[in-house]
CSV table of C-alpha atoms in Angstrom, one decimal:
chain,number,residue,atom,x,y,z
W,1,ALA,CA,14.4,-11.7,3.0
W,2,GLN,CA,11.5,-9.5,1.7
W,3,LYS,CA,9.5,-11.4,-0.3
W,4,ILE,CA,6.6,-8.4,-0.5
W,5,THR,CA,7.9,-4.6,-1.9
W,6,GLN,CA,5.9,-1.9,-2.5
W,7,THR,CA,7.4,0.9,-3.7
W,8,GLN,CA,5.0,3.4,-2.9
W,9,PRO,CA,5.3,4.7,0.4
W,10,GLY,CA,2.7,7.4,-0.2
W,11,MET,CA,0.6,8.9,-2.7
W,12,PHE,CA,-1.9,11.3,-3.8
W,13,VAL,CA,-4.3,11.4,-6.2
W,14,GLN,CA,-7.7,13.5,-7.4
W,15,GLU,CA,-11.1,12.4,-6.4
W,16,LYS,CA,-12.2,11.0,-9.5
W,17,GLU,CA,-9.4,9.9,-10.1
W,18,ALA,CA,-7.6,6.4,-10.6
W,19,VAL,CA,-4.8,5.2,-8.8
W,20,THR,CA,-2.3,2.1,-9.0
W,21,LEU,CA,-0.9,0.7,-6.6
W,22,ASP,CA,2.4,-1.5,-7.0
W,23,CYS,CA,3.4,-4.7,-5.4
W,24,THR,CA,6.3,-7.3,-6.4
W,25,TYR,CA,6.6,-10.5,-4.6
W,26,ASP,CA,8.9,-13.4,-4.5
W,27,THR,CA,8.3,-17.1,-5.2
W,28,SER,CA,9.2,-19.9,-6.3
W,29,ASP,CA,5.9,-21.4,-6.0
W,30,GLN,CA,3.9,-22.3,-8.4
W,31,SER,CA,0.4,-22.2,-7.0
W,32,TYR,CA,0.2,-18.7,-4.7
W,33,GLY,CA,-2.7,-16.4,-3.6
W,34,LEU,CA,-2.3,-12.4,-3.9
W,35,PHE,CA,-4.3,-10.1,-1.9
W,36,TRP,CA,-5.3,-6.6,-1.2
W,37,TYR,CA,-6.8,-5.3,2.1
W,38,LYS,CA,-6.9,-1.8,3.1
W,39,GLN,CA,-6.8,0.3,7.1
W,40,PRO,CA,-8.6,2.8,7.4
W,41,SER,CA,-7.5,5.5,9.6
W,42,SER,CA,-9.9,3.9,12.6
W,43,GLY,CA,-7.1,0.4,12.1
W,44,GLU,CA,-8.8,-2.6,10.5
W,45,MET,CA,-8.0,-4.9,7.9
W,46,ILE,CA,-10.9,-5.3,5.4
W,47,PHE,CA,-9.9,-6.9,2.2
W,48,LEU,CA,-10.5,-5.7,-0.8
W,49,ILE,CA,-9.6,-8.1,-3.6
W,50,TYR,CA,-7.5,-11.7,-4.4
W,51,GLN,CA,-5.7,-13.5,-7.2
W,52,GLY,CA,-4.4,-16.8,-7.9
W,53,SER,CA,-1.6,-17.8,-9.2
W,54,TYR,CA,-3.7,-20.0,-12.1
W,55,ASP,CA,-6.4,-17.6,-12.6
W,56,GLU,CA,-5.9,-16.2,-16.5
W,57,GLN,CA,-8.2,-13.1,-16.1
W,58,ASN,CA,-7.6,-10.5,-13.6
W,59,ALA,CA,-9.5,-10.2,-10.5
W,60,THR,CA,-11.7,-7.5,-10.2
W,61,GLU,CA,-14.3,-5.4,-7.4
W,62,GLY,CA,-16.4,-3.1,-8.5
W,63,ARG,CA,-13.7,0.0,-8.8
W,64,TYR,CA,-10.7,-2.5,-7.4
W,65,SER,CA,-9.0,-4.6,-10.2
W,66,LEU,CA,-6.1,-6.3,-10.0
W,67,ASN,CA,-3.4,-5.8,-13.1
W,68,PHE,CA,-1.4,-9.0,-12.8
W,69,GLN,CA,1.8,-10.0,-14.4
W,70,LYS,CA,3.3,-13.1,-13.5
W,71,ALA,CA,6.1,-12.9,-15.3
W,72,ARG,CA,7.0,-9.8,-13.7
W,73,LYS,CA,5.6,-11.4,-10.3
W,74,SER,CA,3.8,-8.0,-9.6
W,75,ALA,CA,0.1,-7.3,-8.6
W,76,ASN,CA,-0.9,-3.7,-9.2
W,77,LEU,CA,-3.9,-3.1,-7.6
W,78,VAL,CA,-5.5,0.0,-9.5
W,79,ILE,CA,-8.5,2.2,-7.5
W,80,SER,CA,-10.6,3.3,-10.2
W,81,ALA,CA,-12.4,6.6,-9.8
W,82,SER,CA,-11.2,7.3,-6.8
W,83,GLN,CA,-13.0,8.6,-3.5
W,84,LEU,CA,-12.5,10.6,-0.1
W,85,GLY,CA,-13.2,7.8,2.1
W,86,ASP,CA,-10.5,5.4,-0.6
W,87,SER,CA,-7.7,7.6,1.5
W,88,ALA,CA,-6.4,4.7,3.6
W,89,MET,CA,-3.0,2.8,4.1
W,90,TYR,CA,-2.9,-0.2,1.3
W,91,PHE,CA,-1.2,-3.8,1.7
W,92,CYS,CA,-0.8,-6.0,-0.8
W,93,ALA,CA,0.0,-10.0,0.4
W,94,MET,CA,0.7,-13.3,-0.4
W,95,ARG,CA,0.4,-17.0,0.8
W,96,GLU,CA,2.1,-19.6,-0.4
W,97,THR,CA,1.3,-23.5,0.1
W,98,ARG,CA,4.3,-25.6,0.3
W,99,THR,CA,4.9,-27.2,3.2
W,100,ASP,CA,6.5,-25.3,5.1
W,101,SER,CA,4.6,-22.4,4.3
W,102,TRP,CA,1.4,-23.2,5.5
W,103,GLY,CA,-0.1,-20.7,8.2
W,104,LYS,CA,2.4,-18.1,6.9
W,105,PHE,CA,0.5,-14.7,5.0
W,106,GLN,CA,2.9,-11.7,4.5
W,107,PHE,CA,2.3,-8.2,4.0
W,108,GLY,CA,4.2,-4.9,2.3
W,109,ALA,CA,5.6,-2.4,3.9
W,110,GLY,CA,2.3,-0.5,3.0
W,111,THR,CA,1.4,2.2,0.5
W,112,GLN,CA,-0.4,5.1,2.5
W,113,VAL,CA,-3.7,6.6,-0.2
W,114,VAL,CA,-4.1,10.7,0.2
W,115,VAL,CA,-7.5,11.3,-1.8
W,116,THR,CA,-7.6,14.8,-2.5
W,117,PRO,CA,-10.8,16.5,-3.7
X,1,GLU,CA,-21.7,-12.8,12.2
X,2,ALA,CA,-18.6,-13.7,11.7
X,3,GLN,CA,-15.8,-12.0,13.2
X,4,VAL,CA,-12.3,-12.3,14.7
X,5,THR,CA,-12.6,-11.0,18.2
X,6,GLN,CA,-9.4,-9.4,20.3
X,7,ASN,CA,-8.8,-7.4,23.6
X,8,PRO,CA,-8.6,-5.5,24.9
X,9,ARG,CA,-7.8,-3.1,21.8
X,10,TYR,CA,-6.0,-0.3,23.6
X,11,LEU,CA,-3.4,-1.3,26.8
X,12,ILE,CA,-0.2,0.8,28.2
X,13,THR,CA,1.8,-2.0,30.8
X,14,VAL,CA,5.1,-1.6,32.8
X,15,THR,CA,7.9,-3.2,31.4
X,16,GLY,CA,8.3,-6.9,32.7
X,17,LYS,CA,4.9,-7.2,33.8
X,18,LYS,CA,2.9,-10.7,32.4
X,19,LEU,CA,0.5,-10.0,30.4
X,20,THR,CA,-2.0,-11.9,27.7
X,21,VAL,CA,-4.0,-10.5,24.2
X,22,THR,CA,-7.3,-12.4,23.8
X,23,CYS,CA,-8.5,-14.1,20.7
X,24,SER,CA,-11.8,-16.2,19.4
X,25,GLN,CA,-13.1,-17.0,16.1
X,26,ASN,CA,-16.5,-17.8,15.4
X,27,MET,CA,-16.2,-20.0,12.2
X,28,ASN,CA,-14.5,-22.9,13.4
X,29,HIS,CA,-11.5,-21.6,11.9
X,30,GLU,CA,-7.6,-24.4,11.8
X,31,TYR,CA,-5.7,-21.7,10.7
X,32,MET,CA,-5.3,-18.3,13.3
X,33,SER,CA,-2.5,-16.6,13.7
X,34,TRP,CA,-0.8,-12.6,15.4
X,35,TYR,CA,1.0,-10.1,13.9
X,36,ARG,CA,2.6,-7.1,14.5
X,37,GLN,CA,2.1,-3.6,12.9
X,38,ASP,CA,4.7,-0.9,12.8
X,39,PRO,CA,4.9,1.6,10.6
X,40,GLY,CA,7.4,1.2,7.2
X,41,LEU,CA,7.0,-2.0,8.0
X,42,GLY,CA,3.8,-3.6,7.1
X,43,LEU,CA,2.8,-6.8,8.6
X,44,ARG,CA,5.0,-9.2,10.8
X,45,GLN,CA,4.2,-12.9,12.1
X,46,ILE,CA,4.6,-13.1,15.6
X,47,TYR,CA,3.0,-16.5,15.1
X,48,TYR,CA,0.9,-18.9,13.8
X,49,SER,CA,-1.3,-22.3,14.4
X,50,MET,CA,-2.9,-24.5,12.0
X,51,ASN,CA,-5.0,-26.3,14.3
X,52,VAL,CA,-5.1,-26.7,18.6
X,53,GLU,CA,-1.8,-27.2,19.7
X,54,VAL,CA,-0.5,-26.9,16.6
X,55,THR,CA,1.8,-23.7,16.7
X,56,ASP,CA,5.3,-21.9,15.1
X,57,LYS,CA,7.0,-19.5,14.7
X,58,GLY,CA,6.3,-16.4,12.0
X,59,ASP,CA,9.3,-13.7,11.2
X,60,VAL,CA,9.1,-12.0,14.8
X,61,PRO,CA,8.4,-14.6,17.1
X,62,GLU,CA,11.3,-13.6,20.4
X,63,GLY,CA,9.3,-12.9,23.3
X,64,TYR,CA,6.3,-13.8,22.8
X,65,LYS,CA,4.1,-16.7,23.4
X,66,VAL,CA,1.2,-17.9,22.1
X,67,SER,CA,-0.9,-21.2,22.9
X,68,ARG,CA,-4.3,-22.7,21.5
X,69,LYS,CA,-5.7,-24.8,23.7
X,70,GLU,CA,-9.0,-24.7,21.9
X,71,LYS,CA,-9.9,-24.5,17.8
X,72,ARG,CA,-11.6,-20.7,18.3
X,73,ASN,CA,-9.3,-19.2,20.9
X,74,PHE,CA,-5.3,-17.9,20.3
X,75,PRO,CA,-4.2,-15.2,23.0
X,76,LEU,CA,-1.3,-13.7,22.5
X,77,ILE,CA,1.3,-13.8,25.9
X,78,LEU,CA,3.9,-11.7,26.7
X,79,GLU,CA,5.5,-13.3,29.4
X,80,SER,CA,8.0,-9.7,30.5
X,81,PRO,CA,7.7,-7.2,28.0
X,82,SER,CA,9.9,-4.5,26.7
X,83,PRO,CA,9.1,-0.2,25.2
X,84,ASN,CA,10.7,-2.5,22.2
X,85,GLN,CA,6.9,-4.4,22.0
X,86,THR,CA,4.7,-1.0,21.8
X,87,SER,CA,3.0,-1.7,18.8
X,88,LEU,CA,-0.4,-2.4,17.2
X,89,TYR,CA,-1.4,-6.3,17.1
X,90,PHE,CA,-3.8,-8.4,15.0
X,91,CYS,CA,-5.0,-11.6,15.2
X,92,ALA,CA,-6.2,-12.9,12.2
X,93,SER,CA,-7.8,-16.1,11.3
X,94,SER,CA,-8.3,-18.4,8.0
X,95,GLY,CA,-10.3,-20.9,7.4
X,96,GLY,CA,-7.5,-23.0,5.1
X,97,GLN,CA,-4.5,-24.0,4.0
X,98,GLY,CA,-4.7,-23.1,-0.1
X,99,ALA,CA,-3.5,-20.3,-1.9
X,100,ASN,CA,-7.2,-18.6,-2.0
X,101,TYR,CA,-7.6,-18.6,2.0
X,102,GLY,CA,-7.3,-15.6,3.1
X,103,TYR,CA,-7.4,-13.8,6.7
X,104,THR,CA,-9.6,-12.8,8.1
X,105,PHE,CA,-8.3,-9.8,11.4
X,106,GLY,CA,-9.6,-8.9,14.3
X,107,SER,CA,-10.1,-4.8,15.6
X,108,GLY,CA,-6.1,-5.3,16.9
X,109,THR,CA,-5.0,-3.9,19.5
X,110,ARG,CA,-2.8,-1.1,20.6
X,111,LEU,CA,0.0,-1.9,22.8
X,112,THR,CA,2.3,0.7,24.7
X,113,VAL,CA,4.6,-0.6,27.5
X,114,VAL,CA,6.7,1.9,29.3
C-alpha cells in the first residue's frame, strides 16, 4: 500500500511567489520522521527539511517550511519567495521506527516544480 | 568530505549480462540502501542493510542481489539484467534507525538494458 501520497504531479509558480507542495502519509507508528528532498535536473538528491512526529512546532529551514498537521497526516512543504533555481522535482519521504521498519525509508511519487520569470 | 560514492554514473548493457554497481560511504553509517527511480513512481527501495551481513528486501527486490561484507560497501548485483530494469539507481546511507535519521544519497547510476 502506498504510504506517501503526493497528489500534484507538476506545478508552475511565478518567481517570488510562494508555493505549497502537498504530502499525505499513512502510518500506525507513534514515532516517525518526515523528510523533503529536492532533485534538480542534474539528478542528485538534496535533503531540505525534517519534521519529527513529536515536534510541536513546524520545521523551518531558510525559505523552506513544513506545514505539519498530524491529525490529518499531512506534511506539506512551503517554499517562500520562489527562485528560478527552485525548479526541480520534490519528494516527500517517511521513516518509521517500529522494528519491522528499521532501514525502510519510503518516498512519494514526487512533484515537479517549474518556476517561471 | 562525507559522501556516498556509487559507480558507474552511466551504464549501458545487454540483456542477461551480469553487472555490479558499486557503492561506498565514508561516514561509518550502519544503514545502507538501494533505490530505483522511475517516472511517476518516485523512489522505490530495492534492498537495505542494517549492518555487515544483515540485509533485507525492500519493495522491489526481484532481479537484484546485494551483499554487505564490509560496513562501507554495499554493491548492487544484477545477475541477468532485463530491459525492465532500465532505471536510475541510487545508493544511500543513514547513521541510525531513529525517526530523525534521513538518508544521504549517492549521485545516481543511470542504467540502460538493451
